[in-house]
Short mmCIF file of C-alpha atoms and ligand atoms in Angstrom, two decimals:
data_model
loop_
_atom_site.label_atom_id
_atom_site.label_comp_id
_atom_site.label_asym_id
_atom_site.label_seq_id
_atom_site.Cartn_x
_atom_site.Cartn_y
_atom_site.Cartn_z
CA MET A 1 98.44 124.42 86.34
CA THR A 2 99.78 127.03 84.00
CA ASP A 3 103.18 126.19 82.65
CA THR A 4 105.08 125.70 79.49
CA ALA A 5 105.08 121.92 79.85
CA THR A 6 101.39 121.60 79.14
CA GLU A 7 101.18 124.03 76.26
CA PRO A 8 100.39 122.15 73.06
CA GLY A 9 103.25 122.03 70.65
CA ASN A 10 105.88 122.77 73.28
CA THR A 11 108.53 120.10 73.13
CA LYS A 12 111.08 121.58 75.51
CA PRO A 13 111.56 119.55 78.68
CA TRP A 14 110.44 122.24 81.06
CA PHE A 15 108.67 121.31 84.24
CA PRO A 16 105.90 123.40 85.84
CA ALA A 17 107.32 126.49 87.51
CA ASP A 18 106.35 125.34 91.01
CA PHE A 19 107.49 121.74 90.50
CA LEU A 20 109.04 120.39 93.72
CA TRP A 21 112.41 118.65 93.43
CA GLY A 22 113.43 116.37 96.26
CA ALA A 23 115.09 113.18 97.39
CA ALA A 24 113.87 110.46 99.75
CA THR A 25 115.12 108.14 102.48
CA SER A 26 113.57 106.14 105.30
CA ALA A 27 114.37 105.92 108.99
CA TYR A 28 115.58 102.34 109.41
CA GLN A 29 117.61 102.48 106.21
CA ILE A 30 119.76 105.44 107.23
CA GLU A 31 119.46 106.54 110.85
CA GLY A 32 121.36 103.90 112.82
CA SER A 33 121.22 104.08 116.65
CA PRO A 34 117.91 102.20 116.68
CA LEU A 35 117.83 101.94 120.48
CA ALA A 36 119.40 105.29 121.36
CA ASP A 37 117.89 107.77 123.79
CA GLY A 38 115.12 105.49 124.98
CA ALA A 39 113.87 104.25 121.57
CA GLY A 40 112.14 100.86 121.47
CA PRO A 41 113.09 98.12 119.01
CA SER A 42 111.22 97.76 115.73
CA ILE A 43 110.41 94.60 113.79
CA TRP A 44 113.27 95.47 111.43
CA HIS A 45 115.69 95.58 114.32
CA HIS A 46 114.64 92.08 115.31
CA PHE A 47 114.52 90.81 111.73
CA THR A 48 118.02 91.98 110.80
CA HIS A 49 119.34 90.49 114.03
CA THR A 50 117.89 87.09 113.14
CA PRO A 51 120.63 85.04 111.43
CA GLY A 52 120.14 84.46 107.72
CA GLN A 53 117.58 87.19 107.06
CA THR A 54 119.83 89.78 105.38
CA THR A 55 122.77 89.66 102.99
CA ASP A 56 125.99 89.35 105.03
CA GLY A 57 123.93 89.69 108.21
CA ASP A 58 123.78 93.46 107.69
CA THR A 59 121.72 95.44 110.20
CA GLY A 60 120.56 99.03 110.63
CA ASP A 61 122.54 99.42 113.87
CA ILE A 62 124.76 102.06 112.29
CA ALA A 63 123.64 102.32 108.64
CA CYS A 64 124.47 105.89 107.51
CA ASP A 65 124.63 107.14 111.11
CA HIS A 66 122.21 109.83 110.04
CA TYR A 67 120.99 110.06 113.64
CA HIS A 68 124.27 111.81 114.35
CA CYS A 69 125.23 113.09 110.87
CA TYR A 70 121.87 114.64 109.98
CA ALA A 71 123.18 118.23 109.97
CA ASP A 72 126.01 117.34 107.56
CA ASP A 73 123.51 115.44 105.42
CA VAL A 74 121.21 118.45 105.28
CA ALA A 75 124.22 120.54 104.22
CA LEU A 76 124.77 118.09 101.33
CA MET A 77 121.10 118.37 100.37
CA ARG A 78 121.54 122.10 100.24
CA LEU A 79 124.62 121.73 98.08
CA LEU A 80 122.56 119.63 95.68
CA GLY A 81 119.89 122.33 95.59
CA LEU A 82 117.15 120.05 96.93
CA GLN A 83 113.89 121.87 97.51
CA ALA A 84 112.30 119.07 99.53
CA TYR A 85 113.36 116.04 101.53
CA ARG A 86 111.17 113.02 102.18
CA PHE A 87 112.12 111.17 105.37
CA SER A 88 110.25 108.76 107.57
CA VAL A 89 109.69 108.81 111.29
CA SER A 90 110.62 105.76 113.33
CA TRP A 91 107.44 105.01 115.27
CA SER A 92 109.32 103.22 118.07
CA ARG A 93 111.75 106.12 118.53
CA VAL A 94 108.81 108.33 119.36
CA LEU A 95 106.64 105.73 121.11
CA PRO A 96 108.96 102.97 122.38
CA GLU A 97 106.02 100.64 123.10
CA GLY A 98 104.14 101.78 120.00
CA ARG A 99 101.42 103.41 122.08
CA GLY A 100 101.11 105.32 125.31
CA ARG A 101 104.23 107.08 126.53
CA VAL A 102 105.97 109.53 124.17
CA ASN A 103 109.78 109.43 124.27
CA ALA A 104 110.66 113.12 124.27
CA LYS A 105 114.27 112.48 123.24
CA GLY A 106 113.20 110.43 120.22
CA LEU A 107 110.73 113.06 119.12
CA ALA A 108 113.40 115.72 119.60
CA PHE A 109 115.49 114.13 116.83
CA TYR A 110 112.77 114.83 114.24
CA ASP A 111 112.29 118.28 115.68
CA ARG A 112 115.97 119.04 115.12
CA LEU A 113 115.93 117.50 111.64
CA VAL A 114 112.92 119.55 110.56
CA ASP A 115 114.44 122.77 111.90
CA GLU A 116 117.73 122.04 110.17
CA LEU A 117 115.90 121.43 106.86
CA LEU A 118 113.89 124.63 107.13
CA ALA A 119 116.99 126.62 107.98
CA ALA A 120 118.52 125.25 104.77
CA GLY A 121 115.42 126.26 102.77
CA ILE A 122 114.38 122.62 102.25
CA GLN A 123 110.76 121.58 102.67
CA PRO A 124 110.33 118.54 104.94
CA ALA A 125 107.97 115.78 103.74
CA ALA A 126 107.28 113.20 106.43
CA THR A 127 106.20 109.58 106.03
CA LEU A 128 104.69 108.17 109.21
CA TYR A 129 105.26 104.50 108.45
CA HIS A 130 108.08 103.13 106.34
CA TRP A 131 107.94 99.51 107.56
CA ASP A 132 109.56 99.73 111.01
CA LEU A 133 106.66 98.67 113.24
CA PRO A 134 107.37 98.89 116.98
CA ALA A 135 108.21 95.34 118.10
CA ALA A 136 105.93 95.80 121.11
CA LEU A 137 102.96 96.12 118.76
CA ASP A 138 104.01 93.11 116.73
CA HIS A 139 103.80 91.13 119.97
CA LEU A 140 100.14 92.12 120.04
CA GLY A 141 99.59 90.92 116.45
CA GLY A 142 100.93 93.97 114.63
CA TRP A 143 99.10 94.65 111.39
CA LEU A 144 96.89 91.60 111.99
CA ASN A 145 95.29 93.18 115.06
CA PRO A 146 92.35 95.45 114.08
CA ASP A 147 93.19 97.78 117.00
CA ILE A 148 96.27 98.89 115.11
CA ALA A 149 94.15 101.46 113.27
CA HIS A 150 93.73 103.33 116.59
CA TRP A 151 97.34 102.82 117.65
CA PHE A 152 98.54 104.22 114.35
CA ALA A 153 96.16 107.17 114.47
CA ASP A 154 97.29 108.02 118.02
CA TYR A 155 100.92 107.93 116.92
CA ALA A 156 100.08 110.01 113.84
CA GLU A 157 98.30 112.53 116.02
CA ALA A 158 101.37 112.88 118.26
CA MET A 159 103.45 113.63 115.16
CA PHE A 160 100.93 116.08 113.71
CA ARG A 161 100.84 117.95 117.02
CA ALA A 162 104.63 118.06 117.17
CA LEU A 163 105.48 118.94 113.56
CA ASP A 164 102.51 120.16 111.55
CA ASP A 165 103.49 123.74 112.32
CA ARG A 166 106.54 123.10 110.12
CA VAL A 167 105.81 120.02 107.97
CA GLN A 168 103.44 120.68 105.09
CA LEU A 169 103.48 117.33 103.32
CA TRP A 170 102.55 114.15 105.17
CA MET A 171 102.32 110.56 104.02
CA THR A 172 100.58 107.95 106.15
CA LEU A 173 102.10 104.71 104.80
CA ASN A 174 104.88 103.77 102.44
CA GLU A 175 104.09 100.95 100.01
CA PRO A 176 101.44 98.91 101.81
CA TRP A 177 101.77 96.36 99.00
CA VAL A 178 105.37 95.54 99.94
CA ILE A 179 104.40 95.31 103.60
CA CYS A 180 101.76 92.68 102.76
CA ASP A 181 103.57 90.83 99.98
CA ALA A 182 107.10 90.73 101.38
CA GLY A 183 106.26 90.90 105.09
CA TYR A 184 103.18 88.66 105.36
CA LEU A 185 103.00 86.49 102.21
CA HIS A 186 106.60 85.62 101.30
CA GLY A 187 108.24 86.35 104.65
CA VAL A 188 111.31 88.00 103.11
CA HIS A 189 110.76 91.22 105.05
CA ALA A 190 109.88 91.79 108.70
CA PRO A 191 107.85 90.45 110.38
CA GLY A 192 108.65 87.41 108.22
CA HIS A 193 105.23 85.73 107.99
CA LYS A 194 104.60 83.19 105.24
CA SER A 195 100.85 82.92 105.04
CA VAL A 196 98.15 83.26 102.41
CA PHE A 197 95.68 84.54 104.99
CA ASP A 198 97.73 87.20 106.78
CA PRO A 199 98.26 89.51 103.76
CA VAL A 200 94.51 90.07 103.42
CA LEU A 201 94.13 90.98 107.07
CA ALA A 202 97.26 93.14 107.09
CA SER A 203 96.14 94.91 103.93
CA ARG A 204 92.73 95.72 105.39
CA ASN A 205 94.18 96.98 108.67
CA LEU A 206 96.80 99.08 106.88
CA MET A 207 94.04 100.78 104.95
CA ARG A 208 91.91 101.27 108.06
CA ALA A 209 94.94 102.77 109.83
CA HIS A 210 95.54 105.07 106.87
CA GLY A 211 91.89 106.20 106.92
CA GLU A 212 91.87 106.84 110.65
CA ALA A 213 95.09 108.85 110.49
CA VAL A 214 93.70 110.98 107.65
CA CYS A 215 90.53 111.62 109.72
CA ARG A 216 92.69 112.65 112.66
CA TYR A 217 94.66 114.98 110.39
CA ARG A 218 91.48 116.74 109.32
CA THR A 219 90.76 117.68 112.91
CA ILE A 220 94.22 119.01 113.82
CA GLY A 221 96.36 119.34 110.69
CA ASN A 222 96.60 122.40 108.49
CA HIS A 223 98.47 121.21 105.44
CA ARG A 224 98.36 118.22 103.09
CA ILE A 225 98.26 114.49 103.65
CA GLY A 226 98.46 111.54 101.25
CA ILE A 227 99.96 108.07 100.94
CA ALA A 228 102.87 106.57 98.98
CA ILE A 229 101.89 103.58 96.84
CA ASN A 230 104.26 101.56 94.67
CA LEU A 231 102.94 100.84 91.20
CA GLU A 232 104.19 98.58 88.46
CA PRO A 233 102.24 98.48 85.21
CA LYS A 234 101.50 94.93 84.12
CA TYR A 235 101.71 93.80 80.50
CA PRO A 236 100.78 90.30 79.28
CA ALA A 237 103.62 87.93 78.32
CA SER A 238 101.48 86.60 75.44
CA ASN A 239 98.00 86.86 73.99
CA ARG A 240 96.97 83.57 75.57
CA GLU A 241 93.73 83.97 77.46
CA ALA A 242 95.33 82.64 80.63
CA ASP A 243 98.10 85.27 80.45
CA LEU A 244 95.61 88.06 79.79
CA ALA A 245 93.58 87.03 82.83
CA ALA A 246 96.78 86.67 84.87
CA THR A 247 97.77 90.22 83.91
CA GLN A 248 94.45 91.49 85.23
CA ARG A 249 94.98 89.62 88.49
CA ALA A 250 98.54 90.91 88.86
CA ASP A 251 97.34 94.44 88.15
CA ALA A 252 94.53 94.16 90.71
CA TYR A 253 96.87 92.70 93.30
CA MET A 254 99.63 95.26 92.92
CA ASN A 255 98.10 98.41 91.48
CA ARG A 256 94.43 98.47 92.44
CA GLN A 257 94.59 96.82 95.87
CA PHE A 258 95.00 100.12 97.70
CA LEU A 259 93.93 102.73 95.14
CA ASP A 260 90.48 101.25 94.51
CA PRO A 261 89.38 101.33 98.16
CA ILE A 262 90.86 104.81 98.67
CA PHE A 263 89.37 106.39 95.54
CA LEU A 264 86.42 104.14 94.66
CA GLY A 265 85.42 102.69 98.03
CA ASN A 266 85.63 99.04 96.98
CA TYR A 267 88.04 96.25 96.01
CA PRO A 268 88.67 94.87 92.53
CA ASP A 269 86.55 91.76 91.78
CA GLU A 270 89.70 89.78 91.06
CA PHE A 271 90.42 89.53 94.80
CA ARG A 272 87.85 86.78 95.28
CA ASP A 273 89.81 84.65 92.78
CA ILE A 274 93.20 85.69 94.06
CA PHE A 275 92.69 84.88 97.74
CA ALA A 276 89.71 82.51 97.47
CA GLU A 277 88.63 81.56 101.03
CA GLY A 278 91.22 83.96 102.47
CA TRP A 279 89.26 86.91 101.13
CA PHE A 280 86.56 88.75 103.06
CA ASP A 281 84.41 91.62 101.87
CA LEU A 282 84.74 95.20 102.98
CA THR A 283 82.17 96.34 105.55
CA ALA A 284 80.31 99.57 104.85
CA ASP A 285 81.98 101.23 107.86
CA ASP A 286 85.46 100.27 106.74
CA ALA A 287 84.72 101.34 103.17
CA GLN A 288 83.77 104.75 104.45
CA LEU A 289 86.78 105.00 106.75
CA ILE A 290 89.24 104.06 104.01
CA ARG A 291 87.71 106.34 101.41
CA GLN A 292 88.82 109.57 103.06
CA PRO A 293 89.65 112.27 100.54
CA ILE A 294 93.43 112.68 100.36
CA ASP A 295 95.26 115.79 99.21
CA PHE A 296 97.74 114.06 96.93
CA LEU A 297 98.91 110.65 95.87
CA GLY A 298 102.54 109.59 96.19
CA ILE A 299 103.74 107.15 93.53
CA ASN A 300 106.84 105.02 93.90
CA TYR A 301 107.93 103.67 90.53
CA TYR A 302 110.85 101.43 89.64
CA SER A 303 109.89 98.96 86.91
CA ARG A 304 107.17 97.03 85.08
CA GLY A 305 105.96 93.44 85.13
CA VAL A 306 105.50 91.25 82.09
CA THR A 307 103.04 88.72 83.37
CA ARG A 308 102.45 85.04 82.80
CA ASP A 309 99.82 82.80 84.34
CA ASP A 310 101.30 80.39 86.90
CA PRO A 311 98.75 78.61 89.08
CA SER A 312 101.55 77.20 91.25
CA ALA A 313 102.75 80.69 92.25
CA LEU A 314 101.46 82.24 95.46
CA PRO A 315 98.60 84.71 95.06
CA PRO A 316 97.89 86.14 92.57
CA GLY A 317 98.96 82.97 90.65
CA THR A 318 101.25 84.86 88.28
CA ILE A 319 104.93 85.34 87.63
CA SER A 320 106.85 88.17 86.02
CA VAL A 321 108.85 87.01 83.02
CA ARG A 322 112.35 88.44 82.69
CA GLN A 323 112.83 90.30 79.40
CA SER A 324 116.26 88.98 78.50
CA ASP A 325 117.01 91.56 75.81
CA ALA A 326 116.04 94.55 77.98
CA PRO A 327 118.38 96.50 80.29
CA HIS A 328 118.15 95.80 84.02
CA THR A 329 119.52 97.42 87.17
CA ASP A 330 121.67 95.59 89.71
CA LEU A 331 118.55 94.43 91.49
CA GLY A 332 117.41 92.71 88.29
CA TRP A 333 114.63 95.23 87.78
CA GLU A 334 113.91 95.99 84.13
CA ILE A 335 114.53 99.61 83.14
CA PHE A 336 111.30 100.74 81.53
CA PRO A 337 110.68 104.50 81.72
CA GLN A 338 107.62 104.26 79.47
CA GLY A 339 105.91 102.40 82.32
CA LEU A 340 106.05 105.54 84.45
CA THR A 341 104.18 107.55 81.83
CA ASP A 342 101.74 104.65 81.51
CA VAL A 343 100.93 104.41 85.24
CA LEU A 344 100.58 108.16 85.56
CA THR A 345 98.11 108.43 82.70
CA TRP A 346 96.32 105.29 83.96
CA ILE A 347 95.78 106.96 87.36
CA LYS A 348 94.26 110.00 85.70
CA ASP A 349 91.96 107.87 83.56
CA ARG A 350 90.84 105.59 86.39
CA TYR A 351 90.76 107.85 89.46
CA GLY A 352 90.62 111.40 88.10
CA ASN A 353 93.21 114.13 87.97
CA VAL A 354 94.50 113.78 91.52
CA PRO A 355 97.65 115.78 92.40
CA ILE A 356 100.62 113.42 92.27
CA TYR A 357 104.12 113.42 93.63
CA ILE A 358 106.62 110.84 92.46
CA THR A 359 107.72 109.92 95.97
CA GLU A 360 110.38 107.40 94.89
CA ASN A 361 112.21 106.56 91.68
CA GLY A 362 115.79 105.46 91.22
CA ALA A 363 118.15 102.58 90.51
CA ALA A 364 120.64 100.25 92.22
CA TYR A 365 124.04 99.99 90.58
CA ASN A 366 127.30 98.47 91.67
CA ASP A 367 129.14 101.79 91.69
CA PRO A 368 132.92 102.04 91.67
CA ALA A 369 134.64 103.19 94.86
CA PRO A 370 135.28 106.93 95.06
CA THR A 371 138.41 108.13 93.27
CA ASN A 372 139.72 111.63 93.83
CA GLY A 373 136.50 112.62 95.50
CA ALA A 374 134.28 111.43 92.65
CA VAL A 375 132.08 108.45 91.79
CA ASP A 376 131.12 107.98 88.18
CA ASP A 377 127.67 106.36 87.80
CA PRO A 378 126.58 106.96 84.20
CA ASP A 379 123.95 104.20 84.28
CA ARG A 380 122.13 105.91 87.14
CA VAL A 381 122.32 109.23 85.31
CA ALA A 382 120.75 107.56 82.27
CA TYR A 383 118.06 105.97 84.46
CA TYR A 384 117.12 109.35 85.95
CA ARG A 385 117.18 111.08 82.60
CA GLY A 386 114.85 108.50 81.05
CA HIS A 387 112.41 108.55 83.92
CA LEU A 388 112.32 112.34 84.26
CA LEU A 389 111.48 112.59 80.57
CA ALA A 390 108.75 109.99 81.19
CA VAL A 391 107.32 112.19 83.96
CA LEU A 392 107.42 115.16 81.63
CA GLU A 393 105.57 113.17 78.99
CA ALA A 394 102.81 112.44 81.52
CA ILE A 395 102.62 116.14 82.43
CA ARG A 396 102.23 116.95 78.75
CA LYS A 397 99.37 114.46 78.66
CA GLY A 398 97.65 116.45 81.39
CA VAL A 399 98.61 114.47 84.50
CA ASP A 400 98.93 116.77 87.52
CA VAL A 401 102.43 115.79 88.70
CA ARG A 402 103.59 118.28 91.33
CA GLY A 403 107.02 116.99 92.26
CA TYR A 404 109.64 114.28 92.14
CA PHE A 405 111.72 112.64 94.90
CA ALA A 406 114.76 110.66 93.82
CA TRP A 407 115.37 107.40 95.66
CA SER A 408 117.69 107.78 97.35
CA LEU A 409 119.68 110.63 98.81
CA LEU A 410 122.25 108.23 100.29
CA ASP A 411 123.42 104.68 99.73
CA ASN A 412 121.71 102.85 102.57
CA LEU A 413 120.50 99.57 104.02
CA GLU A 414 118.44 98.09 101.20
CA TRP A 415 116.33 95.95 103.54
CA ALA A 416 117.06 92.22 103.13
CA TYR A 417 119.83 93.02 100.63
CA GLY A 418 121.69 94.92 103.33
CA PHE A 419 124.38 97.26 102.04
CA SER A 420 125.00 95.20 98.90
CA LYS A 421 122.70 97.35 96.74
CA ARG A 422 123.46 101.03 96.32
CA PHE A 423 120.69 103.46 95.35
CA GLY A 424 122.23 106.76 96.48
CA LEU A 425 122.90 109.99 94.68
CA ILE A 426 125.57 110.21 97.37
CA HIS A 427 128.03 107.39 97.94
CA VAL A 428 128.45 106.29 101.55
CA ASP A 429 131.54 104.50 102.80
CA PHE A 430 129.91 102.47 105.57
CA ALA A 431 133.22 101.94 107.39
CA THR A 432 134.11 105.63 107.69
CA GLN A 433 130.74 107.34 107.01
CA ALA A 434 132.46 109.44 104.33
CA ARG A 435 129.99 110.85 101.78
CA THR A 436 130.93 111.42 98.13
CA LEU A 437 128.67 113.01 95.56
CA LYS A 438 128.20 110.73 92.55
CA SER A 439 127.88 112.01 88.96
CA SER A 440 124.14 111.42 89.35
CA ALA A 441 124.06 113.91 92.23
CA HIS A 442 125.70 116.57 90.06
CA PHE A 443 123.35 115.69 87.22
CA TYR A 444 120.31 115.92 89.50
CA GLY A 445 121.55 119.25 90.85
CA ASP A 446 121.67 120.55 87.27
CA VAL A 447 118.14 119.25 86.67
CA ILE A 448 116.90 121.10 89.73
CA ARG A 449 118.71 124.34 88.92
CA SER A 450 117.41 124.35 85.35
CA ASN A 451 113.97 122.99 86.29
CA GLY A 452 114.54 120.18 83.80
CA ALA A 453 115.78 122.30 80.91
CA CYS A 454 119.17 120.55 80.96
CA LEU A 455 117.44 117.30 79.97
CA ASN A 456 117.23 118.82 76.52
CA THR A 457 120.90 118.33 75.86
C1 LIG B 501 111.03 100.76 97.80
C2 LIG B 501 111.14 101.16 99.26
C3 LIG B 501 112.43 101.87 99.59
C4 LIG B 501 113.62 101.27 98.86
C5 LIG B 501 113.32 101.19 97.39
C6 LIG B 501 114.47 100.65 96.58
O1 LIG B 501 110.20 99.66 97.67
O2 LIG B 501 110.07 101.98 99.61
O3 LIG B 501 112.59 101.84 100.98
O4 LIG B 501 113.93 100.05 99.42
O5 LIG B 501 112.21 100.36 97.18
#
């Protein structure tokens, strides 16, 4: 890339000229109307309707009502100056049973959304799976059933055929680590399994599904496909040997679990320790399937982990130690922008200079209610500023970062936390569906318009 950011000696916070500025959301968190127009239920629909699973019993039944308000939301994106918008497709809207029959009305929603985005000059970036598995497939074992690789690839193919003429950036999966850890190990996300065996199986099948969808894309797609992985650099809590080893295990579990098989064709050695008898080796066929070349890597970054050995903790036998003197967001996540530079340079060193998009980054804060059409959220502005400068630092170190998607465009259903945690650039009043731009939205608009130059001040 030729740009001022990578020229030695240049200290101005400029981003590459073709840097892509966007914001992200996901289907279940914003759309509402989960059963409208012939859609089938997803595991998140069932999970949120199970008493006790979400804060205040919140569900995605209405959420931001984006299913109906999408055109107004696109108009707000345009007002912000967004160049790209990362959304996810609800699999069970398009295929109510997860496989077989396509629901034309469900597909038509994404068709309309994509057209609306393009008409506003905003590039659509589609994620095929952001956690809302069709319930019908969960009844067949969901991510534990090896056949899911074919089901997912068939669904992916239907989406490629419908939208690849207009969508140029595709992501197969969002955060497979959270799916395994929260959904199959701790049971705090759908489908709510608590098992030390299921995460290994789910992880393997997620990767096989990813590989098969990428293969399918190569036969019919004409643009770019990648995956969005959440990374959290791990630092040892002390120099004790046990903590150093624990840090390696935590790093393997969270950061290398998906990247090693995709880029290197194998799993980190630590997995035999981490899952003991639950672990099984990769077959040569699966290794080949998973190691499909991808066009870019999406990185979701929020925080770091300071790691201590704890044999009583579930795999990987580690805990993250809270840094009491450090700042934290409302979710209790430590604010550590340096970690973003660290993971980006680590990727380059370990896997090569793969094109990267930051596909999520942002912060939850307990924002004040709108007053006179404004919401002041200085902490979120500071969070974005710090992390954008951290991205710039990585670019200066030669990492090929192509774009950045703020999480999130709108306040939305933050999974098991329901509506109690707000991540939006835009405030949503969930009773009236009124949208109000926060200070962070105005700040981000300035960043986009100046291509980062305003970070200088
Ligand atoms: C990520 C998820 C996203 C949102 C943010 C806060 O793990 O991908 O949906 O919940 O965290």
